[in-house]
Amino acid sequence: MAYYSQFSKESLDALRLELEQQLKRYESENHDLNMARGKPCSDQLDLSNALLDIKIPLEKNPNDDFRNYGTLDGIPQTKNLFAEILEVDPSEIIIGGNSSLNMMYSTLAKVMLFGTSEEEEPWCHIKDLKFLCPVPGYDRHFAICEKFGMEMINVDMTDEGPNMDQVEALVAKDPSIKGIWCVPKFSNPTGITYSDRVVERLAKMKTAATDFRIIWDNAYVVHELYDDTQPLMNIMDACKAIGTEDRPYLFTSMSKVTFAGASVAAMAASKNNIDFILGIMGVQTIGSDKINQYRHSAFLKDLQGVKNHMKKHAKIIKPKFDMVLKILDEQLSDRHIATWSIPRGGYFINLDVMEGCAKEVVTMAESVGLKLTPAGATYPYGKDPYDRNIRIAPTFPPMDELEKAIEILCVCIELVSIHKYIQRLDQKTEIAL
C-alpha cells in the first residue's frame, strides 16, 4: 500500500500547500545548483597536479624520443598500464587521446566506412542498421547511434546486466542488429556490475550478424567506493574460450582518474581487430600525445598505483554518495513514491520516481535553481516510455550545495507525486510506480 494512498484528498491538499510554500522559499534563495553531469570536483582534479611536474626523458635514440612522430598504437609503458587495467595482453591495446568516447565514436565510424574486417561489408551499406541499447543507459552512446542513423532497440537492465533473454532472442534472428552497448562495471546510471552469467552469455550467444560487436565501455573499471565490490569477469577471456574473440571492443580512460579534459584513453581488442583498425588509423594519424602517455604511466606506474590513487578519490566522493542516500532515505523511503540504487562505485545514483512524473520533477527543480540531467536522457531518443527515470550525479557539487540540491529534489518529487495522487483520486484511477 502506497503511503499517500492512505491520505484523504483534504490531507493531500494540505500537504501540497505546505510543500509549495517550501518550494517558494527555495526559489527566493536564488540557487544555482547543478547535478546534470558526472564530473570530478576540483578536489579530485587536484589529486593529479603532480602529473604536470613530471619531466620527459630526452632519449639519445631518436626512435624513443616521445617528442617526435611515431608509435601509432602507443608507448609500451602506457600500453602495459592499460593492459593491466583491462586484463589483456599489451599487444591487444591501442592508446588514444584524452577521451574514450572519442575512441568509441572513431571506431564505429571506421566500421561504418570500412566494416569490421576485409571480409565484412561496411555497415553504412546495411539497410535498417540496428543497435541494442540497455536501458536506462548512457545518453552519449545513444547520441552516437543517432548520428550514424542506427535504429536503437531498448533492452531492459536487470540487477545482473542486460536482460539476456531479450538480447539472445533479438540477435539470433536479425542480421541487421550489429552490436550492443555495455557499461559492465558500475553501469551508467544504475551502478550495477555485470554478473559472470551475463558476461558468459554475451560471449557465447548466437548472432545472425557475423560481424556483431560488443562495445564494452569499461569507463568505471577502477572507480571503487568500497573495498569489497563485485569483480567483473574478463570478457576477452570468455570470448577466447569459445572462439568469439573478435566480438568485443573494450574501452576505458583516465578521464575521471587524473584530468577529465587531459587524460589518456585506450581500446583493447583481438589481434585481428587491432591489426585491421591500425591499418585504417595509419592513414588517419601518426599517433596520439606520447608526452601525456608517458606522464600518466610515470605518475600512476601500474594497476596497484591506480588503485591507491582511486582510494583518494573515494575518500572525497564517498561522503557525497552517503549524504545523498541518507537524505533520500530520510525524506522518501516511507513515501513509496521513489526507488533508487545504492552503488558500490562509479559516478551515479539511479532514481525512479512514479510513472509519468520524471519530466515534471526535473522541470520543477530547474524552476527553483537546480539543474538535473534531462528526464529521458537515459533512454534512446530521449524518450523514457515510463517517464520515471532520473540520473543523479553527486560528485561535482561541494557538500553544502549537494545537500541543498537533494533536499530540493526530494521536495519536488513529493510535490509532483502528490499532484499525481490528487489527479488520480479525482479520476479514480490507480497509481503506478
Coordinates of C-alpha atoms in Angstrom, one line a residue:
M1 CA 0.0 0.0 0.0
A2 CA 1.5 3.3 -1.1
Y3 CA 2.0 5.9 1.7
Y4 CA -0.1 8.7 0.1
S5 CA -2.9 6.3 -0.7
Q6 CA -3.8 6.4 3.0
F7 CA -4.4 10.1 2.8
S8 CA -7.7 11.8 2.2
K9 CA -7.9 14.4 -0.6
E10 CA -8.1 17.1 2.0
S11 CA -4.9 15.8 3.8
L12 CA -3.1 15.7 0.4
D13 CA -4.2 19.2 -0.4
A14 CA -2.9 20.5 3.0
L15 CA 0.5 18.8 2.4
R16 CA 0.6 20.1 -1.1
L17 CA 0.2 23.7 0.2
E18 CA 2.9 23.2 2.7
L19 CA 5.4 21.8 0.1
E20 CA 4.5 24.6 -2.3
Q21 CA 5.5 27.2 0.4
Q22 CA 8.7 25.4 0.9
L23 CA 9.4 25.4 -2.9
K24 CA 8.8 29.2 -2.9
R25 CA 11.4 29.6 -0.2
Y26 CA 13.9 27.7 -2.3
E27 CA 13.0 30.0 -5.2
S28 CA 13.6 33.1 -3.2
E29 CA 17.1 31.9 -2.2
N30 CA 18.2 32.2 -5.8
H31 CA 20.1 28.9 -6.1
D32 CA 22.4 28.0 -8.9
L33 CA 22.9 24.2 -8.3
N34 CA 24.0 21.7 -11.0
M35 CA 23.9 17.9 -10.9
A36 CA 23.5 17.5 -14.7
R37 CA 26.7 15.6 -15.4
G38 CA 29.1 13.2 -13.7
K39 CA 32.1 15.4 -13.4
P40 CA 35.0 15.2 -11.0
C41 CA 35.2 18.1 -8.5
S42 CA 38.2 20.4 -8.1
D43 CA 39.5 18.4 -5.1
Q44 CA 39.6 15.3 -7.2
L45 CA 41.4 17.1 -10.0
D46 CA 43.9 18.4 -7.5
L47 CA 45.0 14.8 -6.7
S48 CA 46.8 14.6 -10.0
N49 CA 48.5 18.0 -10.1
A50 CA 51.9 16.4 -9.6
L51 CA 51.5 14.8 -13.1
L52 CA 52.2 18.2 -14.6
D53 CA 55.7 18.3 -13.0
I54 CA 56.9 15.0 -14.5
K55 CA 59.9 15.6 -16.7
I56 CA 60.0 13.8 -20.0
P57 CA 63.3 11.8 -20.6
L58 CA 65.3 13.1 -23.5
E59 CA 66.4 10.0 -25.3
K60 CA 69.5 9.9 -27.4
N61 CA 68.0 7.3 -29.6
P62 CA 65.7 9.2 -32.0
N63 CA 63.3 6.2 -32.2
D64 CA 62.5 6.5 -28.5
D65 CA 62.0 10.3 -28.4
F66 CA 58.5 11.0 -27.1
R67 CA 58.6 14.5 -28.5
N68 CA 58.6 13.2 -32.1
Y69 CA 56.3 11.4 -34.5
G70 CA 55.6 7.7 -34.4
T71 CA 54.4 4.9 -32.2
L72 CA 50.9 4.6 -33.7
D73 CA 49.5 2.3 -31.0
G74 CA 51.0 4.0 -28.0
I75 CA 54.2 3.8 -26.0
P76 CA 55.0 0.5 -24.2
Q77 CA 54.8 1.9 -20.7
T78 CA 51.2 3.1 -21.2
K79 CA 50.1 0.0 -23.1
N80 CA 51.4 -2.1 -20.2
L81 CA 49.4 0.0 -17.7
F82 CA 46.1 -0.3 -19.6
A83 CA 46.7 -4.0 -20.3
E84 CA 46.8 -4.5 -16.5
I85 CA 43.6 -2.5 -16.0
L86 CA 41.6 -4.2 -18.8
E87 CA 43.3 -7.7 -18.2
V88 CA 44.5 -8.2 -21.7
D89 CA 47.9 -8.6 -23.4
P90 CA 49.7 -5.3 -24.2
S91 CA 49.7 -6.3 -27.9
E92 CA 45.8 -6.1 -27.7
I93 CA 45.9 -2.4 -26.7
I94 CA 45.7 0.8 -28.7
I95 CA 46.4 4.1 -26.8
G96 CA 44.3 7.1 -27.9
G97 CA 43.9 10.7 -26.9
N98 CA 42.2 12.0 -23.8
S99 CA 38.7 10.6 -24.5
S100 CA 37.4 7.0 -24.7
L101 CA 34.1 8.5 -26.1
N102 CA 36.1 9.8 -29.0
M103 CA 37.7 6.4 -29.5
M104 CA 34.3 4.7 -29.5
Y105 CA 32.9 7.2 -32.0
S106 CA 36.0 6.8 -34.2
T107 CA 35.9 3.0 -34.0
L108 CA 32.3 2.9 -35.1
A109 CA 33.0 5.5 -37.8
K110 CA 35.7 3.2 -39.2
V111 CA 33.3 0.2 -39.1
M112 CA 30.6 2.3 -40.8
L113 CA 33.1 3.1 -43.6
F114 CA 35.2 0.0 -43.9
G115 CA 33.4 -2.8 -42.0
T116 CA 34.9 -4.9 -39.2
S117 CA 37.3 -6.7 -41.4
E118 CA 38.3 -7.2 -45.1
E119 CA 35.7 -9.9 -45.4
E120 CA 32.7 -7.9 -44.0
E121 CA 30.9 -5.1 -45.8
P122 CA 30.8 -1.6 -44.4
W123 CA 27.9 -1.0 -42.0
C124 CA 26.9 2.1 -44.0
H125 CA 25.7 -0.4 -46.7
I126 CA 23.4 -2.2 -44.3
K127 CA 19.8 -1.4 -44.7
D128 CA 17.9 -0.7 -41.4
L129 CA 21.1 -0.9 -39.3
K130 CA 20.2 -1.6 -35.6
F131 CA 22.0 -1.5 -32.3
L132 CA 20.9 -2.8 -28.9
C133 CA 20.8 -0.3 -26.0
P134 CA 20.4 -1.5 -22.4
V135 CA 18.1 1.0 -20.6
P136 CA 18.5 3.0 -18.6
G137 CA 21.8 3.8 -20.1
Y138 CA 24.4 6.4 -21.2
D139 CA 23.0 9.2 -23.3
R140 CA 26.2 9.8 -25.3
H141 CA 26.1 6.2 -26.5
F142 CA 22.7 6.8 -27.9
A143 CA 23.8 10.1 -29.5
I144 CA 26.5 8.2 -31.4
C145 CA 23.9 5.7 -32.8
E146 CA 21.6 8.5 -33.7
K147 CA 24.3 10.4 -35.5
F148 CA 25.1 7.3 -37.6
G149 CA 21.5 6.7 -38.3
M150 CA 21.3 3.4 -36.4
E151 CA 17.9 2.3 -35.1
M152 CA 18.2 1.8 -31.4
I153 CA 16.4 -1.1 -29.7
N154 CA 15.7 -0.9 -25.9
V155 CA 16.8 -3.8 -23.8
D156 CA 15.9 -3.9 -20.1
M157 CA 18.6 -3.7 -17.5
T158 CA 18.4 -6.1 -14.6
D159 CA 20.4 -6.4 -11.4
E160 CA 22.9 -8.6 -13.3
G161 CA 23.2 -6.6 -16.5
P162 CA 21.2 -6.6 -19.8
N163 CA 18.2 -8.9 -19.9
M164 CA 19.9 -11.7 -21.8
D165 CA 16.7 -13.5 -22.8
Q166 CA 15.8 -10.3 -24.7
V167 CA 19.3 -9.9 -26.1
E168 CA 19.7 -13.5 -27.3
A169 CA 16.2 -13.6 -28.9
L170 CA 16.9 -10.4 -30.8
V171 CA 20.4 -11.1 -32.1
A172 CA 19.7 -14.6 -33.1
K173 CA 17.1 -13.8 -35.8
D174 CA 18.1 -10.3 -37.1
P175 CA 21.3 -9.9 -39.1
S176 CA 20.8 -6.1 -39.2
I177 CA 21.4 -5.9 -35.4
K178 CA 25.1 -5.2 -35.4
G179 CA 26.0 -4.6 -31.8
I180 CA 25.2 -3.7 -28.2
W181 CA 26.4 -1.0 -25.8
C182 CA 27.7 -2.2 -22.4
V183 CA 28.9 -0.4 -19.4
P184 CA 29.8 -3.5 -17.5
K185 CA 31.1 -2.2 -14.1
F186 CA 29.2 0.3 -12.1
S187 CA 27.0 0.8 -15.1
N188 CA 25.8 4.3 -16.0
P189 CA 23.4 5.1 -14.4
T190 CA 22.3 2.0 -12.5
G191 CA 25.6 1.3 -10.8
I192 CA 25.3 -2.5 -11.3
T193 CA 28.2 -4.8 -12.3
Y194 CA 27.5 -7.5 -14.8
S195 CA 27.3 -11.0 -13.4
D196 CA 29.5 -13.8 -14.6
R197 CA 26.5 -15.4 -16.2
V198 CA 25.7 -12.3 -18.3
V199 CA 29.3 -12.0 -19.5
E200 CA 29.4 -15.7 -20.5
R201 CA 26.1 -15.4 -22.3
L202 CA 27.3 -12.3 -24.2
A203 CA 30.4 -14.2 -25.3
K204 CA 28.7 -17.4 -26.4
M205 CA 25.3 -16.2 -27.8
K206 CA 24.5 -17.0 -31.4
T207 CA 24.2 -13.9 -33.6
A208 CA 22.6 -13.7 -37.1
A209 CA 25.2 -11.0 -37.9
T210 CA 28.6 -12.5 -38.4
D211 CA 30.2 -9.1 -37.6
F212 CA 28.3 -8.4 -34.4
R213 CA 30.2 -6.3 -31.9
I214 CA 30.0 -5.6 -28.2
I215 CA 31.1 -2.1 -27.3
W216 CA 32.5 -2.8 -23.8
D217 CA 32.7 0.7 -22.3
N218 CA 34.5 -0.1 -19.1
A219 CA 34.7 3.6 -18.0
Y220 CA 34.4 2.9 -14.3
V221 CA 36.5 -0.3 -14.0
V222 CA 38.7 1.2 -11.3
H223 CA 36.1 3.6 -9.7
E224 CA 35.5 1.7 -6.4
L225 CA 33.8 3.3 -3.4
Y226 CA 34.3 0.2 -1.3
D227 CA 37.0 -2.4 -1.0
D228 CA 34.6 -5.4 -1.4
T229 CA 32.9 -4.7 -4.7
Q230 CA 31.8 -7.5 -7.1
P231 CA 34.6 -8.5 -9.5
L232 CA 33.9 -8.3 -13.3
M233 CA 34.5 -11.4 -15.4
N234 CA 37.1 -10.9 -18.2
I235 CA 35.1 -10.6 -21.4
M236 CA 38.1 -11.2 -23.6
D237 CA 38.9 -14.5 -21.8
A238 CA 35.3 -15.5 -22.0
C239 CA 35.2 -14.9 -25.8
K240 CA 38.6 -16.5 -26.4
A241 CA 37.4 -19.7 -24.6
I242 CA 34.7 -20.3 -27.2
G243 CA 36.2 -18.7 -30.3
T244 CA 34.3 -15.3 -30.4
E245 CA 37.4 -13.2 -29.5
D246 CA 36.7 -10.8 -32.4
R247 CA 33.3 -9.8 -30.9
P248 CA 34.3 -7.3 -28.1
Y249 CA 35.8 -3.9 -28.5
L250 CA 36.9 -2.7 -25.0
F251 CA 37.4 0.9 -24.0
T252 CA 38.4 2.8 -20.9
S253 CA 40.2 6.1 -20.0
M254 CA 41.8 8.0 -17.2
S255 CA 39.3 10.9 -17.6
K256 CA 38.0 10.6 -14.1
V257 CA 41.3 9.3 -12.7
T258 CA 43.5 12.2 -13.5
F259 CA 42.4 15.2 -15.5
A260 CA 38.9 15.0 -17.1
G261 CA 40.0 17.2 -20.1
A262 CA 43.6 16.0 -20.5
S263 CA 43.8 12.3 -19.8
V264 CA 44.6 9.2 -21.8
A265 CA 42.2 6.6 -23.3
A266 CA 42.7 3.1 -24.5
M267 CA 41.0 0.5 -26.7
A268 CA 41.5 -3.3 -26.4
A269 CA 40.5 -6.0 -28.9
S270 CA 41.6 -9.2 -30.6
K271 CA 44.7 -9.3 -32.8
N272 CA 42.5 -9.4 -35.9
N273 CA 40.6 -6.3 -34.8
I274 CA 43.7 -4.5 -33.7
D275 CA 45.5 -5.1 -37.0
F276 CA 42.5 -4.1 -39.0
I277 CA 42.0 -0.9 -37.0
L278 CA 45.6 0.1 -37.1
G279 CA 45.6 -0.3 -40.8
I280 CA 43.0 2.4 -41.0
M281 CA 44.5 4.6 -38.3
G282 CA 47.8 4.7 -40.1
V283 CA 46.1 6.9 -42.7
Q284 CA 44.2 8.9 -40.1
T285 CA 47.0 9.9 -37.7
I286 CA 50.7 9.4 -36.9
G287 CA 49.9 8.8 -33.3
S288 CA 48.5 10.3 -30.1
D289 CA 50.1 12.5 -27.5
K290 CA 53.1 10.4 -26.3
I291 CA 54.2 13.0 -23.7
N292 CA 50.9 12.8 -22.0
Q293 CA 51.0 9.0 -22.2
Y294 CA 54.4 9.0 -20.5
R295 CA 53.3 11.3 -17.8
H296 CA 50.4 9.1 -17.0
S297 CA 52.4 5.9 -16.9
A298 CA 55.1 7.6 -14.8
F299 CA 52.6 9.1 -12.4
L300 CA 50.3 6.0 -11.9
K301 CA 53.0 3.4 -12.6
D302 CA 50.9 0.2 -12.5
L303 CA 47.5 -1.2 -11.6
Q304 CA 48.3 -1.0 -7.8
G305 CA 49.3 2.6 -8.3
V306 CA 45.9 3.3 -9.9
K307 CA 44.1 1.5 -7.1
N308 CA 46.0 3.6 -4.5
H309 CA 45.1 6.8 -6.4
M310 CA 41.5 5.8 -6.6
K311 CA 41.2 5.3 -2.9
K312 CA 42.0 9.1 -2.6
H313 CA 39.1 9.8 -5.0
A314 CA 36.8 7.6 -3.0
K315 CA 37.7 9.4 0.2
I316 CA 36.5 12.6 -1.4
I317 CA 33.3 11.4 -3.2
K318 CA 32.0 8.6 -1.0
P319 CA 30.8 11.1 1.7
K320 CA 28.8 12.7 -1.1
F321 CA 27.1 9.5 -2.1
D322 CA 26.5 8.6 1.6
M323 CA 24.8 12.0 2.2
V324 CA 22.6 11.8 -0.9
L325 CA 21.5 8.3 0.0
K326 CA 20.8 9.3 3.6
I327 CA 18.6 12.3 2.6
L328 CA 16.7 10.2 0.1
D329 CA 16.1 7.6 2.8
E330 CA 15.0 10.1 5.4
Q331 CA 12.8 12.1 3.0
L332 CA 11.3 9.5 0.7
S333 CA 11.7 5.9 2.0
D334 CA 8.4 5.7 3.8
R335 CA 6.5 7.5 1.0
H336 CA 6.6 4.7 -1.6
I337 CA 6.9 7.3 -4.4
A338 CA 10.5 6.6 -5.5
T339 CA 13.2 4.0 -5.6
W340 CA 17.0 4.4 -6.0
S341 CA 20.2 2.4 -6.5
I342 CA 22.9 2.1 -3.8
P343 CA 26.0 1.9 -5.9
R344 CA 29.3 0.4 -4.8
G345 CA 31.2 2.5 -7.3
G346 CA 31.0 4.7 -10.4
Y347 CA 29.6 8.2 -10.6
F348 CA 25.8 8.0 -10.5
I349 CA 22.7 7.1 -8.4
N350 CA 19.8 5.8 -10.4
L351 CA 16.4 7.3 -9.3
D352 CA 13.0 6.1 -10.4
V353 CA 10.0 8.2 -9.4
M354 CA 6.3 7.5 -10.0
E355 CA 5.4 6.7 -13.6
G356 CA 4.6 9.9 -15.6
C357 CA 6.4 12.2 -13.1
A358 CA 10.1 12.5 -14.1
K359 CA 9.9 15.3 -16.6
E360 CA 7.7 17.3 -14.2
V361 CA 10.2 16.8 -11.4
V362 CA 13.1 17.9 -13.4
T363 CA 11.2 21.0 -14.7
M364 CA 10.1 21.9 -11.2
A365 CA 13.6 21.6 -9.8
E366 CA 15.0 23.8 -12.6
S367 CA 12.4 26.4 -11.8
V368 CA 14.0 26.9 -8.3
G369 CA 17.6 26.8 -9.5
L370 CA 18.5 23.0 -9.6
K371 CA 19.7 21.7 -12.9
L372 CA 19.5 17.9 -13.4
T373 CA 20.1 15.6 -16.3
P374 CA 17.1 15.9 -18.6
A375 CA 14.4 13.3 -17.9
G376 CA 14.5 10.7 -20.7
A377 CA 18.3 11.2 -21.3
T378 CA 18.9 7.7 -20.1
Y379 CA 16.8 6.3 -23.0
P380 CA 17.4 6.3 -26.7
Y381 CA 16.0 9.4 -28.5
G382 CA 15.5 11.0 -25.0
K383 CA 12.2 9.1 -24.6
D384 CA 11.7 7.2 -21.4
P385 CA 8.5 5.2 -22.1
Y386 CA 7.5 5.4 -18.4
D387 CA 8.7 8.9 -17.7
R388 CA 10.1 7.9 -14.4
N389 CA 13.9 7.7 -14.6
I390 CA 16.3 10.5 -13.3
R391 CA 20.1 10.2 -13.1
I392 CA 21.7 11.8 -10.0
A393 CA 25.3 12.9 -10.4
P394 CA 26.7 13.7 -6.8
T395 CA 30.4 14.2 -7.5
F396 CA 30.8 17.7 -8.8
P397 CA 28.9 20.0 -6.3
P398 CA 30.5 20.9 -2.9
M399 CA 28.9 19.2 0.0
D400 CA 26.8 22.1 1.1
E401 CA 25.4 22.7 -2.4
L402 CA 24.8 19.0 -2.8
E403 CA 22.9 18.8 0.4
K404 CA 20.6 21.6 -0.7
A405 CA 20.2 20.1 -4.1
I406 CA 19.0 16.8 -2.8
E407 CA 16.6 18.5 -0.3
I408 CA 15.1 20.5 -3.2
L409 CA 14.9 17.3 -5.4
C410 CA 13.0 15.5 -2.6
V411 CA 10.5 18.3 -2.2
C412 CA 9.9 18.3 -6.0
I413 CA 9.4 14.5 -6.0
E414 CA 6.9 14.8 -3.2
L415 CA 5.0 17.7 -4.7
V416 CA 4.8 16.1 -8.1
S417 CA 3.7 12.8 -6.6
I418 CA 1.0 14.5 -4.5
H419 CA -0.3 16.3 -7.6
K420 CA -0.4 12.9 -9.3
Y421 CA -2.3 11.3 -6.4
I422 CA -4.8 14.1 -6.3
Q423 CA -5.3 13.8 -10.0
R424 CA -5.8 10.1 -9.8
L425 CA -8.2 10.4 -6.9
D426 CA -10.3 12.8 -9.0
Q427 CA -10.2 10.4 -11.9
K428 CA -10.5 7.3 -9.7
T429 CA -7.5 5.5 -11.4
E430 CA -4.7 3.5 -9.9
I431 CA -1.2 4.8 -9.1
A432 CA 1.9 3.2 -10.8
L433 CA 5.4 3.5 -9.5

